[in-house]
């Protein structure tokens, strides 16, 4: 695969090295600028921060616990600590970001939310925030994901959201994202586009990371209380677009912890992507030698995206974070193992992170005796149908 | 001044597609926009998305499309249009030049990221939108080459029943800040709409209305006749 030669940009903020930027139709520029300005102002406003913290604790169930996985640790010979985003209201880390963006939308005077979703967790979170704040919600979702995440589709509808199946392309997250952008451009005065990961045009990658850094900040304090070393040796999180990983890493970038992002083998933008532009940002994308984006394939709908957020591409180049891949079957095995060892059924997305820990423990990648923080980005209830089909029980 | 007519075609959409280029030229087109299909066309509506998918399914690549253009040349200027992921690849400008293409439109590469595009000798036309504020419009007028592409409506490509009022407003604003020709595009579907747009602009771009007919199987002669009706509507003034 060839790579793009990038000349120094005089352009917008929101660059992580050569990644990021704002590659969108002219019609969307004012809308993105408005989001960037509103976010900068809100994030500097203690009133906004206070409202968000209050919602996160009184509604979303924060702080989430840090759970030592005792039996799994004994089996693997490494100390595993789980950051329990699965215990948040709606069952995944997505709620942290969505409550922030929904409050921002309301502050901007927007009257509708639009969102794209893969696994459905971001859609459920957005539908939830919409119900809470009285904002109608439209969720774009690939037709394939509508089929494999039927329960989440029903949850969204139950919450009053309109779910729009997207029938183009691979009929997964990539195409849902394209369709959401196409829709946004028709309705920028009223609608707020609530992006579900650290992807999209500036300011989304930065903003979503800031809304998710609550994971890393809490975990940092909790690790300090739990561990003699204060900081774990390894910090591991699964990477679709990369929001739970970005939020987790944000709490540890300035420490000695080794950061590991775990991608699905078939959706490994950071591991196997080439420089490119999609969905408004420059980053690493799976693409053919002509520059056509390739379809991702993962058993985890939330990891079924051919690219990765720009900050992850940058952390990779810097050598600050390492990105690895896990196969569908390793992830399923890790989900079952976790359920049996700890009584916790993780989302299949999160199981990717656990699968890498299980595979690497005791090797030079993750030496015996290490301490490992793993973000459990969500719970596996949504994945029961997949598990019935795939887990040989 | 005569009004400019630029029909659009998705390169490689059907076998022998370059015959449409000649039909457009013979019917009085002034320029032709040739789309180099991208897998994820976020600025396009269903018709051009379908055309892009059809071209990619036939195995069309930017290289194959440009080779077909070079092998079957027309005499009017060709303007390539594609997405940033293809346009930012090394050697893209040279490939256009080698095929005789002289202009380029990249709808997802706005002013702010324009410096990254390295296509010497190719006139890069920028898009302006009804939402673009005055200071930015002035900058677009300054940095655009060849013409300015006035996007008629807040939306994506696709046929529409009527020309949006925002088209005339935008064209009028653009006329005040640049001497470049202003071409209105997105949604122009009929000779009547073309004539209406040309009352304020210097010409029109017609995409989805052309592509729907091609996807429906219309021949180059039929498309030539359609482009002829657009030409006539622009000329009767
Ligand atoms: C439970 C869970 N984890 C992880 C992800 C991947 O998203 P990200 O990489 O942005 O954290 C998703 C996305 O839907 C998810 O639902």
Coordinates of C-alpha atoms in Angstrom, one line a residue, chain B residues 11-232:
Chain B
X11 CA -15.9 7.2 -14.9
X12 CA -16.2 3.5 -15.7
X13 CA -19.9 3.2 -14.8
X14 CA -20.6 1.0 -17.8
X15 CA -18.5 -0.6 -20.5
X16 CA -17.8 1.9 -23.3
X17 CA -18.7 4.8 -21.1
X18 CA -16.4 7.2 -22.9
X19 CA -18.9 7.3 -25.8
X20 CA -21.0 9.5 -23.4
X21 CA -18.2 12.0 -23.3
X22 CA -18.3 12.4 -27.1
X23 CA -22.1 12.6 -27.0
X24 CA -21.9 15.4 -24.3
X25 CA -19.4 17.3 -26.4
X26 CA -21.5 17.0 -29.6
X27 CA -24.5 18.1 -27.7
X28 CA -22.8 21.4 -26.7
X29 CA -21.3 20.8 -23.3
X30 CA -18.5 23.2 -22.5
X31 CA -16.7 21.1 -20.0
X32 CA -17.3 17.6 -18.6
X33 CA -16.9 16.5 -15.0
X34 CA -15.5 12.9 -14.8
X35 CA -16.0 11.3 -11.4
X36 CA -13.3 8.9 -10.2
X37 CA -15.4 6.6 -8.0
X38 CA -14.5 6.2 -4.3
X39 CA -15.8 3.4 -2.1
X40 CA -17.3 5.8 0.5
X41 CA -18.8 8.9 -1.3
X42 CA -20.0 10.9 1.7
X43 CA -21.1 13.9 -0.3
X44 CA -23.2 11.9 -2.8
X45 CA -26.8 10.9 -2.8
X46 CA -28.2 7.5 -3.8
X47 CA -27.9 7.9 -7.6
X48 CA -24.2 8.7 -7.7
X49 CA -23.5 6.3 -4.9
X50 CA -25.1 3.6 -7.0
X51 CA -23.0 4.7 -10.1
X52 CA -19.8 4.6 -8.0
X53 CA -20.6 1.1 -6.7
X54 CA -21.4 0.0 -10.3
X55 CA -18.0 1.3 -11.5
X56 CA -16.1 -0.2 -8.7
X57 CA -17.9 -3.5 -9.1
X58 CA -16.7 -3.5 -12.8
X59 CA -13.2 -3.1 -11.5
X60 CA -12.7 0.6 -12.4
X61 CA -9.8 2.3 -10.8
X62 CA -8.6 5.9 -11.2
X63 CA -5.8 4.5 -13.4
X64 CA -8.1 2.5 -15.7
X65 CA -10.6 5.4 -16.0
X66 CA -7.9 7.9 -16.9
X67 CA -6.4 5.5 -19.4
X68 CA -9.8 5.1 -21.1
X69 CA -10.1 8.9 -21.2
X70 CA -6.7 9.3 -22.7
X71 CA -7.4 6.6 -25.3
X72 CA -10.7 8.3 -26.5
X73 CA -10.1 12.0 -26.2
X74 CA -12.6 14.8 -26.5
X75 CA -11.6 18.4 -27.3
X76 CA -13.5 20.2 -24.5
X77 CA -11.9 20.5 -21.0
X78 CA -12.2 17.6 -18.6
X79 CA -12.5 18.2 -14.9
X80 CA -11.9 15.2 -12.6
X81 CA -13.8 15.0 -9.4
X82 CA -13.0 12.6 -6.5
X83 CA -12.6 12.3 -2.8
X84 CA -9.6 13.4 -0.7
X85 CA -8.4 9.8 -0.1
X86 CA -7.8 9.4 -3.8
X87 CA -6.7 13.0 -4.6
X88 CA -4.0 13.1 -1.9
X89 CA -2.2 10.0 -3.1
X90 CA 1.3 10.7 -4.5
X91 CA 1.3 11.0 -8.3
X92 CA -2.3 11.9 -8.6
X93 CA -1.7 15.2 -10.4
X94 CA 0.7 13.6 -12.8
X95 CA -1.9 10.9 -13.7
X96 CA -4.5 13.6 -14.4
X97 CA -2.1 15.6 -16.6
X98 CA -1.1 12.5 -18.5
X99 CA -4.7 11.8 -19.3
X100 CA -5.3 15.4 -20.5
X101 CA -7.5 16.3 -17.6
X102 CA -7.0 20.0 -16.7
X103 CA -9.3 20.6 -13.7
X104 CA -10.1 19.0 -10.4
X105 CA -12.9 19.1 -7.7
X106 CA -12.4 17.4 -4.3
X107 CA -15.6 18.0 -2.3
X108 CA -14.3 16.8 1.0
X109 CA -11.1 18.8 0.8
X110 CA -12.0 22.3 2.0
X111 CA -9.9 25.5 2.0
X112 CA -8.3 24.6 5.4
X113 CA -6.7 21.4 4.0
X114 CA -6.0 22.6 0.5
X115 CA -2.3 23.0 0.9
X116 CA -1.9 19.2 1.1
X117 CA -3.1 18.8 -2.5
X118 CA -0.1 18.6 -4.8
X119 CA -1.4 18.8 -8.4
X120 CA 0.8 21.3 -10.3
X121 CA -0.7 22.4 -13.6
X122 CA -4.2 21.3 -12.6
X123 CA -6.9 24.0 -11.9
X124 CA -8.5 23.1 -8.5
X125 CA -12.0 24.5 -8.2
X126 CA -13.4 25.0 -4.7
X127 CA -16.9 24.5 -3.6
X128 CA -18.9 27.2 -1.8
X129 CA -22.0 26.5 0.3
X130 CA -25.0 28.5 1.3
X131 CA -23.7 28.3 4.8
X132 CA -20.3 29.7 4.0
X133 CA -19.8 33.1 5.8
X134 CA -18.6 36.2 3.8
X135 CA -15.0 36.2 4.9
X136 CA -14.6 32.5 4.0
X137 CA -16.4 33.0 0.7
X138 CA -13.9 35.7 -0.2
X139 CA -11.0 33.3 0.5
X140 CA -12.7 30.6 -1.6
X141 CA -13.0 33.1 -4.4
X142 CA -9.3 33.9 -4.1
X143 CA -8.0 30.4 -4.0
X144 CA -10.3 28.7 -6.4
X145 CA -9.1 28.2 -9.9
X146 CA -11.0 27.9 -13.2
X147 CA -14.4 28.4 -11.7
X148 CA -16.2 28.4 -8.3
X149 CA -18.6 25.5 -7.7
X150 CA -21.7 27.0 -6.0
X151 CA -23.5 24.2 -4.1
X152 CA -27.1 25.0 -4.5
X153 CA -28.5 23.6 -1.3
X154 CA -27.5 22.3 2.1
X155 CA -27.4 18.7 1.2
X156 CA -25.9 16.0 -1.0
X157 CA -26.0 15.3 -4.7
X158 CA -29.3 14.1 -6.2
X159 CA -32.2 15.2 -8.3
X160 CA -34.7 17.7 -6.8
X161 CA -38.1 19.0 -7.9
X162 CA -37.1 22.6 -7.9
X163 CA -34.0 24.8 -7.6
X164 CA -33.5 25.8 -4.0
X165 CA -33.7 29.6 -3.4
X166 CA -30.3 29.4 -1.7
X167 CA -28.7 28.8 -5.1
X168 CA -29.5 32.3 -6.4
X169 CA -28.5 33.9 -3.1
X170 CA -25.1 32.1 -3.1
X171 CA -24.4 32.8 -6.7
X172 CA -25.2 36.5 -6.2
X173 CA -22.9 36.7 -3.2
X174 CA -20.1 35.0 -5.1
X175 CA -20.5 37.3 -8.1
X176 CA -19.6 40.2 -5.7
X177 CA -16.3 38.7 -4.5
X178 CA -14.8 37.0 -7.6
X179 CA -14.5 37.4 -11.4
X180 CA -14.2 33.6 -11.9
X181 CA -17.2 31.9 -13.5
X182 CA -19.8 30.7 -11.0
X183 CA -21.3 27.3 -11.8
X184 CA -24.3 26.1 -9.8
X185 CA -24.5 22.4 -9.0
X186 CA -26.3 19.8 -6.8
X187 CA -29.8 19.0 -7.7
X188 CA -30.2 20.6 -11.2
X189 CA -32.5 18.2 -12.8
X190 CA -34.2 19.8 -15.8
X191 CA -33.8 22.4 -18.6
X192 CA -36.1 24.7 -16.7
X193 CA -34.0 24.5 -13.5
X194 CA -30.8 25.0 -15.6
X195 CA -32.2 28.1 -17.2
X196 CA -33.3 29.4 -13.8
X197 CA -29.9 28.9 -12.3
X198 CA -28.2 30.6 -15.2
X199 CA -30.1 33.7 -14.6
X200 CA -27.8 34.5 -11.7
X201 CA -24.8 32.2 -12.4
X202 CA -22.4 31.6 -15.3
X203 CA -23.5 28.1 -15.8
X204 CA -24.6 24.8 -14.4
X205 CA -23.3 21.3 -13.4
X206 CA -25.7 18.4 -13.9
X207 CA -24.9 15.1 -12.2
X208 CA -27.5 12.9 -10.8
X209 CA -30.0 13.7 -13.6
X210 CA -27.5 12.4 -16.1
X211 CA -26.4 9.4 -14.0
X212 CA -30.0 8.2 -13.4
X213 CA -30.5 8.0 -17.1
X214 CA -27.3 6.1 -17.6
X215 CA -28.1 3.7 -14.8
X216 CA -31.5 3.2 -16.4
X217 CA -29.7 2.1 -19.5
X218 CA -30.1 5.1 -21.7
X219 CA -27.7 5.2 -24.7
X220 CA -25.2 7.9 -25.5
X221 CA -27.5 9.3 -28.1
X222 CA -30.3 9.6 -25.6
X223 CA -28.0 11.3 -23.1
X224 CA -26.8 13.6 -25.9
X225 CA -30.4 14.6 -26.6
X226 CA -30.9 15.3 -22.9
X227 CA -27.7 17.4 -22.7
X228 CA -29.0 19.1 -25.9
X229 CA -32.2 20.2 -24.1
X230 CA -30.1 21.7 -21.3
X231 CA -27.9 23.5 -23.9
X232 CA -31.0 24.9 -25.6

